[in-house]
C-alpha atoms as an extended CHARMM CRD file, in Angstrom:
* protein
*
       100  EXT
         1         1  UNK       CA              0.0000000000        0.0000000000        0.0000000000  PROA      1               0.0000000000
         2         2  UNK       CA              1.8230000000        3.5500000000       -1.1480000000  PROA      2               0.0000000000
         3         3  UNK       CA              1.7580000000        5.9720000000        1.1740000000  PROA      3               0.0000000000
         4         4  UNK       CA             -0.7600000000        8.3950000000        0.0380000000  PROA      4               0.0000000000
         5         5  UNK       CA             -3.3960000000        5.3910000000        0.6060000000  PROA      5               0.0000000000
         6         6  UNK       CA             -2.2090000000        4.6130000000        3.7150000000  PROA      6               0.0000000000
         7         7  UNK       CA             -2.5900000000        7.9920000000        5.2900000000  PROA      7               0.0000000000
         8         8  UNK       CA             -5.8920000000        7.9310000000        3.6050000000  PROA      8               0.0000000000
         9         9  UNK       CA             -7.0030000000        4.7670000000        5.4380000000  PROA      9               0.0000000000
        10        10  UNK       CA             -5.3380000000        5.9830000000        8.5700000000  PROA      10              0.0000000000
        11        11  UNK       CA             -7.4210000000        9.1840000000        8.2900000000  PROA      11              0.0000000000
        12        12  UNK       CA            -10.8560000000        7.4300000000        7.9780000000  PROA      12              0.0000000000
        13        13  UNK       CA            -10.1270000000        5.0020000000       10.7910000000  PROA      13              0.0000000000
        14        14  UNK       CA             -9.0600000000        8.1660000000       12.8290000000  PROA      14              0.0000000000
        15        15  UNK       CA            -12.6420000000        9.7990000000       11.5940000000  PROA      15              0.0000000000
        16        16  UNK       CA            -14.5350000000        6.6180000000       12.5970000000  PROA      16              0.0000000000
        17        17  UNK       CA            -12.6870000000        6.1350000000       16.4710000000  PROA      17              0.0000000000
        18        18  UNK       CA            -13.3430000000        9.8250000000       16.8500000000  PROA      18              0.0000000000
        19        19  UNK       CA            -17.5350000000        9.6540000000       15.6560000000  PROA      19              0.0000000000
        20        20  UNK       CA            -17.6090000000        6.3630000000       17.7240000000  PROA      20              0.0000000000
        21        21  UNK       CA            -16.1270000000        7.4520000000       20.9150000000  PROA      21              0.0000000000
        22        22  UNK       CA            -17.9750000000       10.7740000000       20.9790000000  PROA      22              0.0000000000
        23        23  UNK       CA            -21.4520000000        9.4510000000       20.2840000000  PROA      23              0.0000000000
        24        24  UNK       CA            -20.7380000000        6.1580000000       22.4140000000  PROA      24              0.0000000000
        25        25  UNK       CA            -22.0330000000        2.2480000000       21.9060000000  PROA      25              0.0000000000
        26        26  UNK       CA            -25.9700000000        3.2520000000       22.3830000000  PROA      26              0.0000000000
        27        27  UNK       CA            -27.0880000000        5.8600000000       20.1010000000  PROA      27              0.0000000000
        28        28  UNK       CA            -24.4210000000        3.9820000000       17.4250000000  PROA      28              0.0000000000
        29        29  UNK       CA            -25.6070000000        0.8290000000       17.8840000000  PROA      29              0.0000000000
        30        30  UNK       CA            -28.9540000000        2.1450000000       17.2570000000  PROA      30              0.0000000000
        31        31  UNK       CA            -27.8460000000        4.2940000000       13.8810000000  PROA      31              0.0000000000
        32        32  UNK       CA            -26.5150000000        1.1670000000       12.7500000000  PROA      32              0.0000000000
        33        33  UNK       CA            -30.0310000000       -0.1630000000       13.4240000000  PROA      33              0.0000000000
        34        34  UNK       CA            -31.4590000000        2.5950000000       11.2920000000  PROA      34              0.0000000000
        35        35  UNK       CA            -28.2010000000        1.8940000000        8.8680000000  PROA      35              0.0000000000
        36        36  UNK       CA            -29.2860000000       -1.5400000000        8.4160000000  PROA      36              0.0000000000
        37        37  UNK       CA            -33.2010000000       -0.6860000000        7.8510000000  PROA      37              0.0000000000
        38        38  UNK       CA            -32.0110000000        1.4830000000        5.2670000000  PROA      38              0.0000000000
        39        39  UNK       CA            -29.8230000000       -1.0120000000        3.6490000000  PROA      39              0.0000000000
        40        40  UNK       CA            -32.8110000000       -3.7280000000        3.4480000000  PROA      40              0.0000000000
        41        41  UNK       CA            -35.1270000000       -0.9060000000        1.8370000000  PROA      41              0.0000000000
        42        42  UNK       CA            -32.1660000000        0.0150000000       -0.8130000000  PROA      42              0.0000000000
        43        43  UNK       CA            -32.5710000000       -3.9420000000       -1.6530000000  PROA      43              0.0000000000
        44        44  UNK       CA            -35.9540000000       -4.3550000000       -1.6480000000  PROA      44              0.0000000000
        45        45  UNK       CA            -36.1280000000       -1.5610000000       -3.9460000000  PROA      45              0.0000000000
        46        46  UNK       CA            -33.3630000000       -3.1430000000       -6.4310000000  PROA      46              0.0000000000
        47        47  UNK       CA            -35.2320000000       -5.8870000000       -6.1050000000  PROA      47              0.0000000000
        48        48  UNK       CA            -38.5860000000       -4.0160000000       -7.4480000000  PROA      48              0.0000000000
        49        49  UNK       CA            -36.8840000000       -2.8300000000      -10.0710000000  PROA      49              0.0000000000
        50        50  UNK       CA            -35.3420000000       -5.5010000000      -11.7670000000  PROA      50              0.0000000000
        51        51  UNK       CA            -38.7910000000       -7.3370000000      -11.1940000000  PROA      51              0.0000000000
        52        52  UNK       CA            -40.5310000000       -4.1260000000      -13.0820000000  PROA      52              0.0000000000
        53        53  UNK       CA            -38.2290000000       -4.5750000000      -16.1010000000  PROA      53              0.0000000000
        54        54  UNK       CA            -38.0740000000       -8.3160000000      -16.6790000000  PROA      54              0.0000000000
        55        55  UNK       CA            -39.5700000000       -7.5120000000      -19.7620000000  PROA      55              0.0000000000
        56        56  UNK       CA            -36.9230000000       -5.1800000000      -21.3320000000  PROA      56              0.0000000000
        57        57  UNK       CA            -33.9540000000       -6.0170000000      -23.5760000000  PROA      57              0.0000000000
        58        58  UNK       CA            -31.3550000000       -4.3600000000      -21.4890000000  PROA      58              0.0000000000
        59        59  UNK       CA            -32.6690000000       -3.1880000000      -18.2480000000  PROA      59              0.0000000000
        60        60  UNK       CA            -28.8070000000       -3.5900000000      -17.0630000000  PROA      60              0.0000000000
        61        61  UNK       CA            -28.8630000000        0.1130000000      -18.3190000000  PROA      61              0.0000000000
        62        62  UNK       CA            -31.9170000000        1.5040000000      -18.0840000000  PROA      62              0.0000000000
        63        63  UNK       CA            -31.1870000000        4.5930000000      -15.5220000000  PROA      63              0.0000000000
        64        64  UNK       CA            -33.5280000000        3.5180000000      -12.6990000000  PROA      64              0.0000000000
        65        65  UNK       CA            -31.7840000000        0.4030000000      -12.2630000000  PROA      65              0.0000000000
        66        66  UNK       CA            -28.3270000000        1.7150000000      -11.9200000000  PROA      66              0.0000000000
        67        67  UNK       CA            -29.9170000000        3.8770000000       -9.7650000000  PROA      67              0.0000000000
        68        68  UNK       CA            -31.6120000000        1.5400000000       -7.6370000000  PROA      68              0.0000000000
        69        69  UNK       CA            -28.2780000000        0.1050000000       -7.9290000000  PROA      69              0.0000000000
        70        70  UNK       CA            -26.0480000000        2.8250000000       -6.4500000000  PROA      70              0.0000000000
        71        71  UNK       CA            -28.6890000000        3.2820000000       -3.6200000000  PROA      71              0.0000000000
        72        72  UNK       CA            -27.5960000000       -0.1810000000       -2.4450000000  PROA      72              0.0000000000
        73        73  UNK       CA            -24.0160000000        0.8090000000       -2.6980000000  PROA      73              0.0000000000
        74        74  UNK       CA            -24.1970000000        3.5420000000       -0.7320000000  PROA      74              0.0000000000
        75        75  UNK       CA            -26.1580000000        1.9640000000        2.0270000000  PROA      75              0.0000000000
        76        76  UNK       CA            -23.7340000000       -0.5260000000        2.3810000000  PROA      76              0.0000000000
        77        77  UNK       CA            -21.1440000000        2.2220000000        2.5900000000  PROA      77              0.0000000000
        78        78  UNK       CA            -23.0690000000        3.7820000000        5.5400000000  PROA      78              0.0000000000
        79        79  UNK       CA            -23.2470000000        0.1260000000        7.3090000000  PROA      79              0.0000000000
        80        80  UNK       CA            -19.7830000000       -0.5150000000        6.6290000000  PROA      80              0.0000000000
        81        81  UNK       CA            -18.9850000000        2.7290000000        8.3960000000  PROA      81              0.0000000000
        82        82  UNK       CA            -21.1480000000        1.9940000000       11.6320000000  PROA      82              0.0000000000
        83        83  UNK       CA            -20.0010000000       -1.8090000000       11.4510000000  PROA      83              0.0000000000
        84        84  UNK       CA            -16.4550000000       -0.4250000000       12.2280000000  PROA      84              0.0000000000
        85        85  UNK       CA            -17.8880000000        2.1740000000       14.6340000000  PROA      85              0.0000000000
        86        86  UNK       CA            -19.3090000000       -0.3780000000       16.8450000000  PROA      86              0.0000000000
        87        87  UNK       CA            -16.3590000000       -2.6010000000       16.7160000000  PROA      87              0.0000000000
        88        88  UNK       CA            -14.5340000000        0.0610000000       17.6770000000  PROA      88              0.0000000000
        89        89  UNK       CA            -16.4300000000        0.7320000000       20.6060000000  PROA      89              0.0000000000
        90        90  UNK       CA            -16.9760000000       -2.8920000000       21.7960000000  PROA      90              0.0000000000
        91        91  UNK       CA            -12.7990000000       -3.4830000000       21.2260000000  PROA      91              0.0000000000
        92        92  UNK       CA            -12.6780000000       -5.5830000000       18.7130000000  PROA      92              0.0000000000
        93        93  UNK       CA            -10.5610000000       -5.6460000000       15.2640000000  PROA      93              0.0000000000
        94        94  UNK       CA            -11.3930000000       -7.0850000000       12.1480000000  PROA      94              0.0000000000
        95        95  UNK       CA             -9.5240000000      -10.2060000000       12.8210000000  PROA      95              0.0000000000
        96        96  UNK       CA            -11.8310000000      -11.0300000000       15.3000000000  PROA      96              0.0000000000
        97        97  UNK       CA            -14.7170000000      -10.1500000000       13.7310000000  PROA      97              0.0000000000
        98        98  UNK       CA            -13.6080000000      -12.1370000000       10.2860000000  PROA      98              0.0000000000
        99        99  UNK       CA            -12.6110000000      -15.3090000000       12.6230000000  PROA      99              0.0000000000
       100       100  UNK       CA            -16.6110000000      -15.7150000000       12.6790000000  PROA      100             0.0000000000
């Protein structure tokens, strides 16, 4: 990893200890709730979509889909974010949370 990326990461791991630690383990574990809901709606709504144009030739680029699309994206994003905010706050580290 060059070192432009690594100060990068080490900046947005910074950013997430500092959010975490200042809003503390309840009202983050309950925006990752909210995260979550969000996430499932994003899918659901993919979903819809790609149900609604079973019918067309090349719905893989029809503009509501790749929207649909980058709504799911960027929920996960936001879960990704609060995922590492709570593990954070509850002390663990990716290893841990990968050796499940």
């Amino acid at each position: 990893m060059n070192a432009v990326k690594q100060d990068v990461e080490k900046s947005r791991e910074e950013k997430i200890r500092t959010i975490a630690r200042h809003y503390g383990y309840d009202a983050q574990s309950r925006q990752c709730i909210e995260e979550m809901a969000e996430l499932t709606q994003a899918i659901n709504k993919l979903w819809r979509t790609q149900n609604d144009m079973k019918d067309l030739d090349s719905f893989h680029y029809h503009p509501e889909l790749i929207k649909a699309r980058e709504g799911v994206v960027e929920e996960l994003a936001d879960v990704q974010i609060m995922v590492s905010q709570l593990s954070h706050l509850l002390g663990s580290d990716e290893g841990e949370v990968d050796g499940y």
